[in-house]
CSV table of C-alpha atoms and ligand atoms in Angstrom, one decimal:
chain,number,residue,atom,x,y,z
B,1,MET,CA,24.3,0.7,33.7
B,2,GLY,CA,25.1,4.5,33.4
B,3,GLU,CA,22.8,6.7,31.3
B,4,SER,CA,25.0,6.4,28.3
B,5,GLY,CA,26.6,3.0,29.2
B,6,ASN,CA,26.9,0.2,26.8
B,7,ARG,CA,23.4,-1.0,26.0
B,8,ARG,CA,22.6,-4.7,25.4
B,9,VAL,CA,19.0,-4.6,24.3
B,10,LEU,CA,16.2,-7.2,24.1
B,11,VAL,CA,12.9,-6.5,22.4
B,12,THR,CA,10.0,-8.8,23.2
B,13,GLY,CA,7.1,-8.9,20.7
B,14,ALA,CA,9.6,-7.6,18.2
B,15,LEU,CA,7.8,-8.7,15.0
B,16,GLY,CA,4.8,-6.5,15.7
B,17,GLN,CA,3.8,-3.0,14.4
B,18,ILE,CA,6.0,-1.1,16.9
B,19,GLY,CA,8.7,-3.8,17.3
B,20,MET,CA,9.8,-3.8,13.7
B,21,GLU,CA,10.3,0.0,13.6
B,22,LEU,CA,11.8,0.1,17.1
B,23,LEU,CA,14.3,-2.6,16.1
B,24,ASP,CA,15.4,-0.5,13.1
B,25,ALA,CA,16.0,2.6,15.4
B,26,LEU,CA,17.8,0.5,18.1
B,27,ILE,CA,20.1,-1.1,15.6
B,28,LYS,CA,21.0,2.3,14.2
B,29,LYS,CA,21.6,3.6,17.7
B,30,TYR,CA,23.4,0.7,19.4
B,31,GLY,CA,24.6,-1.5,16.5
B,32,PRO,CA,23.3,-4.9,15.5
B,33,ASP,CA,25.5,-6.8,17.9
B,34,ASN,CA,23.8,-5.1,20.8
B,35,VAL,CA,20.2,-5.8,19.9
B,36,THR,CA,18.3,-9.1,20.3
B,37,ALA,CA,14.8,-9.5,18.9
B,38,SER,CA,12.3,-12.0,20.2
B,39,ASP,CA,8.7,-13.0,19.5
B,40,ILE,CA,6.4,-16.0,19.9
B,41,ARG,CA,6.1,-16.1,16.1
B,42,GLU,CA,8.7,-17.3,13.6
B,43,PRO,CA,10.8,-14.4,12.3
B,44,SER,CA,9.5,-14.6,8.7
B,45,ASN,CA,9.3,-10.8,8.3
B,46,LEU,CA,12.8,-10.1,9.8
B,47,GLY,CA,14.7,-10.9,6.6
B,48,GLU,CA,16.2,-7.4,6.1
B,49,PHE,CA,17.3,-6.9,9.7
B,50,PRO,CA,20.9,-7.9,10.7
B,51,VAL,CA,19.8,-8.9,14.2
B,52,ARG,CA,19.9,-11.9,16.5
B,53,PHE,CA,16.5,-13.5,17.0
B,54,SER,CA,15.4,-15.8,19.8
B,55,LYS,CA,11.9,-17.3,19.9
B,56,LEU,CA,10.3,-16.4,23.2
B,57,ASP,CA,6.9,-16.8,24.7
B,58,VAL,CA,7.0,-14.1,27.4
B,59,GLN,CA,4.9,-16.3,29.7
B,60,ASN,CA,7.8,-18.7,29.9
B,61,ARG,CA,10.1,-17.3,32.7
B,62,GLU,CA,12.9,-19.9,32.3
B,63,GLN,CA,13.2,-19.2,28.5
B,64,PHE,CA,13.0,-15.4,29.2
B,65,GLU,CA,15.8,-15.7,31.9
B,66,GLU,CA,18.0,-17.7,29.6
B,67,ILE,CA,17.8,-15.1,26.9
B,68,ILE,CA,18.6,-12.3,29.4
B,69,ARG,CA,21.6,-14.2,30.8
B,70,SER,CA,23.1,-15.5,27.6
B,71,ASN,CA,23.0,-12.1,25.9
B,72,ASN,CA,24.0,-10.1,29.0
B,73,ILE,CA,20.9,-7.9,28.5
B,74,ASN,CA,20.7,-4.6,30.4
B,75,GLU,CA,17.7,-3.1,28.7
B,76,VAL,CA,14.3,-4.7,27.7
B,77,TYR,CA,11.7,-3.2,25.5
B,78,HIS,CA,8.7,-5.3,26.5
B,79,LEU,CA,6.2,-5.0,23.6
B,80,ALA,CA,4.7,-8.5,23.6
B,81,ALA,CA,1.0,-8.1,24.2
B,82,ILE,CA,-2.5,-8.9,23.1
B,83,LEU,CA,-4.2,-5.7,21.9
B,84,SER,CA,-7.7,-4.4,22.5
B,85,ALA,CA,-9.9,-5.8,19.7
B,86,THR,CA,-8.2,-9.3,20.0
B,87,GLY,CA,-8.4,-9.0,23.8
B,88,GLU,CA,-12.2,-8.5,23.7
B,89,LYS,CA,-12.5,-11.8,21.7
B,90,ASN,CA,-10.4,-13.7,24.2
B,91,PRO,CA,-10.2,-11.8,27.6
B,92,GLU,CA,-8.4,-14.7,29.4
B,93,LEU,CA,-5.7,-14.9,26.9
B,94,CYS,CA,-5.3,-11.1,27.0
B,95,TRP,CA,-4.9,-11.2,30.8
B,96,ARG,CA,-2.5,-14.1,30.8
B,97,ILE,CA,-0.1,-12.8,28.1
B,98,ASN,CA,-0.2,-9.1,29.2
B,99,MET,CA,0.0,-9.7,33.0
B,100,ASP,CA,2.1,-12.9,33.2
B,101,GLY,CA,4.5,-11.5,30.6
B,102,LEU,CA,4.8,-8.2,32.6
B,103,MET,CA,5.2,-10.1,35.9
B,104,ASN,CA,8.1,-12.1,34.3
B,105,VAL,CA,9.9,-9.1,33.0
B,106,LEU,CA,9.4,-7.3,36.4
B,107,GLU,CA,10.7,-10.2,38.5
B,108,LEU,CA,13.7,-10.7,36.1
B,109,GLY,CA,14.3,-7.0,36.2
B,110,ARG,CA,14.3,-7.1,40.0
B,111,ARG,CA,16.9,-9.9,39.9
B,112,TYR,CA,19.1,-8.8,37.0
B,113,ARG,CA,18.7,-5.0,37.4
B,114,PHE,CA,18.1,-4.2,33.8
B,115,ARG,CA,16.1,-1.2,32.6
B,116,ILE,CA,12.6,-1.9,31.3
B,117,PHE,CA,10.3,-0.1,28.8
B,118,ALA,CA,6.7,-1.3,29.1
B,119,PRO,CA,4.2,0.6,27.1
B,120,SER,CA,0.8,1.6,28.4
B,121,SER,CA,-2.0,2.9,26.2
B,122,ILE,CA,-4.8,5.5,26.0
B,123,ALA,CA,-7.1,2.5,26.7
B,124,VAL,CA,-6.4,3.0,30.4
B,125,PHE,CA,-9.1,5.8,30.2
B,126,GLY,CA,-12.7,5.0,30.3
B,127,PRO,CA,-16.0,6.5,29.1
B,128,ASP,CA,-16.2,8.7,32.2
B,129,ILE,CA,-13.2,10.8,31.1
B,130,GLY,CA,-14.8,13.3,28.8
B,131,PRO,CA,-13.0,14.7,25.7
B,132,VAL,CA,-9.6,15.5,27.2
B,133,ALA,CA,-7.6,13.2,29.5
B,134,SER,CA,-4.8,14.6,31.7
B,135,GLN,CA,-2.0,12.7,33.3
B,136,ASP,CA,-3.9,12.4,36.5
B,137,SER,CA,-7.3,11.6,35.1
B,138,PRO,CA,-8.9,8.5,36.8
B,139,LEU,CA,-8.3,5.1,35.1
B,140,ASN,CA,-11.6,3.3,34.5
B,141,PRO,CA,-10.9,1.2,31.4
B,142,SER,CA,-13.8,-0.4,29.6
B,143,THR,CA,-11.9,-3.2,27.8
B,144,ILE,CA,-9.9,-6.1,29.2
B,145,TYR,CA,-6.9,-4.7,27.3
B,146,GLY,CA,-7.3,-1.4,29.1
B,147,VAL,CA,-7.7,-3.2,32.4
B,148,THR,CA,-4.3,-5.0,31.8
B,149,LYS,CA,-2.7,-1.7,30.9
B,150,ALA,CA,-4.0,0.1,34.0
B,151,ALA,CA,-3.0,-2.8,36.3
B,152,GLY,CA,0.4,-2.8,34.5
B,153,GLU,CA,0.9,0.9,35.3
B,154,MET,CA,0.3,0.1,39.0
B,155,MET,CA,2.6,-2.8,38.9
B,156,ALA,CA,5.3,-0.6,37.4
B,157,GLU,CA,4.9,2.0,40.2
B,158,TYR,CA,4.9,-0.8,42.8
B,159,TYR,CA,8.1,-2.6,41.5
B,160,HIS,CA,9.8,0.8,41.1
B,161,SER,CA,9.1,2.1,44.6
B,162,ASN,CA,9.2,-1.2,46.6
B,163,HIS,CA,12.0,-3.1,44.7
B,164,GLY,CA,13.9,-0.3,42.8
B,165,VAL,CA,13.1,-1.7,39.3
B,166,ASP,CA,14.0,1.0,36.7
B,167,ILE,CA,10.8,0.6,34.6
B,168,ARG,CA,9.5,3.4,32.3
B,169,GLY,CA,6.3,3.7,30.3
B,170,LEU,CA,4.3,5.9,27.8
B,171,ARG,CA,0.6,5.9,27.2
B,172,TYR,CA,0.9,5.5,23.4
B,173,PRO,CA,-2.1,6.8,21.4
B,174,GLY,CA,-3.0,5.0,18.2
B,175,LEU,CA,0.1,4.7,16.2
B,176,ILE,CA,0.1,5.4,12.4
B,177,SER,CA,2.8,3.6,10.4
B,178,TRP,CA,3.1,1.7,7.1
B,179,LYS,CA,5.8,-1.0,7.4
B,180,VAL,CA,3.9,-3.6,9.5
B,181,MET,CA,0.1,-3.9,9.7
B,182,PRO,CA,-1.3,-3.2,13.2
B,183,GLY,CA,-2.1,-6.1,15.4
B,184,GLY,CA,-5.7,-5.9,16.4
B,185,GLY,CA,-6.2,-2.6,18.2
B,186,THR,CA,-9.1,-0.1,18.3
B,187,THR,CA,-7.2,2.5,16.2
B,188,ASP,CA,-6.1,0.1,13.5
B,189,TYR,CA,-8.6,1.7,11.0
B,190,ALA,CA,-6.3,4.8,10.8
B,191,VAL,CA,-3.6,2.6,9.2
B,192,GLU,CA,-5.8,0.1,7.3
B,193,ILE,CA,-7.7,3.0,5.5
B,194,PHE,CA,-4.4,4.1,3.8
B,195,HIS,CA,-3.5,0.5,2.7
B,196,SER,CA,-7.0,0.1,1.2
B,197,ALA,CA,-6.7,3.4,-0.6
B,198,ILE,CA,-3.4,2.5,-2.1
B,199,ALA,CA,-4.7,-0.9,-3.2
B,200,SER,CA,-7.8,0.9,-4.6
B,201,LYS,CA,-10.0,-1.3,-2.4
B,202,LYS,CA,-13.2,-0.4,-0.7
B,203,TYR,CA,-12.7,0.1,3.1
B,204,SER,CA,-15.5,0.0,5.7
B,205,CYS,CA,-14.3,1.8,8.8
B,206,PHE,CA,-15.3,-0.1,12.0
B,207,VAL,CA,-15.8,3.1,14.0
B,208,ARG,CA,-18.5,5.8,13.5
B,209,GLU,CA,-17.4,8.7,11.3
B,210,ASP,CA,-17.5,11.2,14.2
B,211,THR,CA,-15.2,9.0,16.4
B,212,LYS,CA,-12.3,11.1,17.5
B,213,LEU,CA,-9.2,9.4,18.9
B,214,PRO,CA,-5.7,10.5,19.8
B,215,MET,CA,-3.1,9.4,17.2
B,216,MET,CA,0.6,9.7,16.6
B,217,TYR,CA,3.0,9.0,13.7
B,218,MET,CA,5.2,6.0,14.5
B,219,ASP,CA,8.5,7.9,14.0
B,220,ASP,CA,7.5,10.4,16.8
B,221,ALA,CA,6.5,7.5,19.1
B,222,ILE,CA,9.9,5.8,18.6
B,223,GLU,CA,11.7,9.0,19.2
B,224,ALA,CA,9.8,9.6,22.4
B,225,THR,CA,10.5,6.0,23.6
B,226,LEU,CA,14.3,6.4,23.0
B,227,GLN,CA,14.3,9.8,24.8
B,228,LEU,CA,12.5,8.3,27.8
B,229,MET,CA,14.9,5.5,28.0
B,230,ASP,CA,17.9,7.9,27.9
B,231,ALA,CA,16.4,10.2,30.6
B,232,PRO,CA,18.2,10.1,34.0
B,233,SER,CA,16.2,7.9,36.4
B,234,GLU,CA,16.0,10.6,39.0
B,235,ASN,CA,14.2,13.0,36.6
B,236,LEU,CA,11.2,10.6,36.3
B,237,SER,CA,8.2,11.1,38.5
B,238,VAL,CA,5.9,8.6,36.7
B,239,ARG,CA,6.8,4.9,36.1
B,240,GLY,CA,3.6,3.4,34.7
B,241,GLY,CA,2.9,5.6,31.8
B,242,TYR,CA,3.3,9.3,30.8
B,243,ASN,CA,0.6,10.8,28.5
B,244,LEU,CA,2.0,11.2,25.0
B,245,PRO,CA,-0.1,13.7,23.1
B,246,SER,CA,0.2,14.4,19.3
B,247,LEU,CA,-2.9,14.9,17.2
B,248,THR,CA,-6.6,14.1,17.2
B,249,PHE,CA,-9.0,13.7,14.3
B,250,THR,CA,-12.3,12.0,13.5
B,251,ALA,CA,-12.5,9.1,11.1
B,252,LYS,CA,-14.4,11.4,8.7
B,253,GLU,CA,-11.6,14.0,8.8
B,254,LEU,CA,-9.1,11.3,7.9
B,255,TYR,CA,-11.3,10.1,5.0
B,256,ASP,CA,-11.8,13.6,3.7
B,257,LYS,CA,-8.0,14.3,3.7
B,258,ILE,CA,-7.3,11.0,1.8
B,259,LYS,CA,-10.1,11.7,-0.7
B,260,ALA,CA,-8.9,15.3,-1.3
B,261,ARG,CA,-5.5,14.0,-2.2
B,262,TYR,CA,-6.8,11.3,-4.3
B,263,ASP,CA,-9.1,13.7,-6.2
B,264,LYS,CA,-6.2,16.0,-6.9
B,265,GLN,CA,-4.0,13.3,-8.2
B,266,ILE,CA,-6.7,11.8,-10.4
B,267,SER,CA,-6.7,15.0,-12.5
B,268,PRO,CA,-5.5,14.3,-16.1
B,269,TYR,CA,-2.9,17.1,-15.8
B,270,TYR,CA,-1.4,15.5,-12.7
B,271,ALA,CA,-1.4,12.1,-14.3
B,272,ALA,CA,0.0,13.2,-17.6
B,273,SER,CA,2.9,15.2,-16.0
B,274,ARG,CA,3.8,12.1,-14.0
B,275,ILE,CA,4.2,9.8,-17.0
B,276,TRP,CA,5.8,12.3,-19.3
B,277,THR,CA,9.5,12.0,-19.8
B,278,ASP,CA,12.1,13.9,-17.8
B,279,ALA,CA,14.4,14.7,-20.7
B,280,ILE,CA,15.1,13.9,-24.4
B,281,ILE,CA,18.3,12.7,-26.1
B,282,ASN,CA,19.9,14.1,-29.2
B,283,PRO,CA,20.0,11.1,-31.6
B,284,LEU,CA,23.7,11.8,-32.2
B,285,ASP,CA,24.4,11.2,-28.5
B,286,THR,CA,22.5,7.9,-28.3
B,287,ARG,CA,25.7,5.8,-28.1
B,288,THR,CA,27.1,7.9,-25.3
B,289,TRP,CA,23.9,7.6,-23.2
B,290,ILE,CA,23.8,3.8,-23.7
B,291,SER,CA,27.4,3.6,-22.6
B,292,MET,CA,26.7,5.7,-19.5
B,293,GLY,CA,23.7,3.5,-18.7
B,294,ILE,CA,25.8,0.3,-18.9
B,295,GLU,CA,28.6,1.9,-16.8
B,296,ALA,CA,26.1,3.1,-14.1
B,297,ALA,CA,24.4,-0.3,-14.0
B,298,ASN,CA,27.8,-2.0,-13.6
B,299,HIS,CA,28.6,0.1,-10.6
B,300,ALA,CA,25.2,0.3,-9.0
B,301,PRO,CA,24.7,-1.7,-5.7
B,302,ILE,CA,22.0,-4.4,-5.8
B,303,GLU,CA,19.1,-3.0,-3.9
B,304,LYS,CA,15.7,-4.1,-2.7
B,305,PRO,CA,12.9,-3.4,-5.2
B,306,PHE,CA,11.6,0.1,-4.8
B,307,ASN,CA,8.2,0.0,-3.1
B,308,LEU,CA,6.3,3.1,-4.2
B,309,GLY,CA,3.6,3.0,-1.5
B,310,VAL,CA,1.5,6.0,-2.8
B,311,ILE,CA,-1.4,6.2,-5.2
B,312,GLN,CA,-0.3,6.5,-8.8
B,313,VAL,CA,-3.0,7.2,-11.3
R,9,NAD,P1,1.4,-6.0,17.7
R,9,NAD,O1,0.2,-6.8,18.0
R,9,NAD,O2,1.6,-5.5,16.4
R,9,NAD,O3,2.7,-6.8,18.2
R,9,NAD,C1,2.7,-7.6,19.4
R,9,NAD,C2,3.7,-8.7,19.1
R,9,NAD,O4,3.7,-9.5,20.3
R,9,NAD,C3,3.3,-9.7,18.0
R,9,NAD,O5,4.4,-9.8,17.1
R,9,NAD,C4,3.0,-11.0,18.6
R,9,NAD,O6,3.4,-12.1,17.9
R,9,NAD,C5,3.8,-10.9,19.9
R,9,NAD,N1,3.3,-11.8,21.0
R,9,NAD,C6,2.0,-12.0,21.3
R,9,NAD,N2,2.0,-12.9,22.3
R,9,NAD,C7,3.2,-13.2,22.7
R,9,NAD,C8,3.8,-14.0,23.7
R,9,NAD,N3,3.1,-14.7,24.5
R,9,NAD,N4,5.2,-14.0,23.8
R,9,NAD,C9,5.9,-13.2,22.9
R,9,NAD,N5,5.4,-12.5,22.0
R,9,NAD,C10,4.1,-12.4,21.8
R,9,NAD,O7,1.4,-4.8,18.8
R,9,NAD,P2,2.1,-3.4,18.8
R,9,NAD,O8,1.2,-2.5,18.1
R,9,NAD,O9,3.5,-3.6,18.2
R,9,NAD,O10,2.2,-3.0,20.3
R,9,NAD,C11,3.3,-3.2,21.1
R,9,NAD,C12,3.0,-2.7,22.5
R,9,NAD,O11,2.6,-1.3,22.4
R,9,NAD,C13,1.8,-3.4,23.2
R,9,NAD,O12,2.1,-3.5,24.6
R,9,NAD,C14,0.7,-2.5,23.0
R,9,NAD,O13,-0.3,-2.7,24.0
R,9,NAD,C15,1.3,-1.2,23.0
R,9,NAD,N6,0.5,-0.1,22.3
R,9,NAD,C16,0.5,-0.1,21.0
R,9,NAD,C17,-0.3,0.8,20.3
R,9,NAD,C18,-0.4,0.9,18.8
R,9,NAD,O14,-1.1,1.8,18.3
R,9,NAD,N7,0.3,0.0,18.1
R,9,NAD,C19,-1.0,1.8,21.1
R,9,NAD,C20,-0.9,1.8,22.5
R,9,NAD,C21,-0.1,0.8,23.1
């Protein structure tokens, strides 16, 4: 496949936090006919996507191979994984899904020569690292999830240099998004806190208030992923995972920002201006306005319900 050749894309773990947003971007970029989504779960949240779906447990190599062959796939975004918090509860499951799944995609990539994206994570760094991690900082992960990601990076380097597999990776920081709830990672609090604020619910953060972690907005992570997959292979010096910096804040700083916004919007002036009318109609024009309304409604496309998604007081 050339750098801009016709892409036939498969996404594993497509129903998760990243997958659902990546699917959207891939469909826009390559068209729905060139994208196949897969996951071990039923596609109950896939309704709005005009995309092919194949149920796939990435541990099942035959099933995986069949999907690659029947869809003529030349690019795989391998997102299926068990994340950190869930992994700590079941380390064996985390190892099996993360490593067997990766081994399957690497072996199939060796055979069918497709390009692979396999994300790594900031979890590859351990407590020895200090406040700032560089690309070449030592990898001493302290969770089983981090162990699978560090081992995965080494596997990527090995399969690339010894078997010519075109695999690429990024060390994603905690990703902040709103469409799909995160799937059991250490940085999930930075997403859950917004959902609780919007629902006016109490939220107890599971990290200390001075916990500082690298984060990134989902749209930026998707853009970085697509750019990495478009890069000419010879320009890449790292195959396991490039550091991907964006922003860093403590849990307390995040809380303070949300609270400041909430306090501002709770002001009676703000609330009143929001619910006051935009315009008033001359009583003599009432008939004209109603006709215009009916006319507009007749021509309006049927759309999904508008989901506000912000605090309205
Ligand atoms: P997620 O938990 O939201 O989604 C993972 C998906 O994989 C789920 O839909 C799940 O059903 C599926 N899955 C689990 N086991 C499977 C199996 N055996 N076969 C097929 N599918 C299976 O995770 P995510 O946040 O979308 O993460 C995707 C990738 O990005 C993972 O490799 C993760 O380690 C990495 N990552 C994510 C973040 C983040 O902040 N979200 C940060 C760093 C790295």
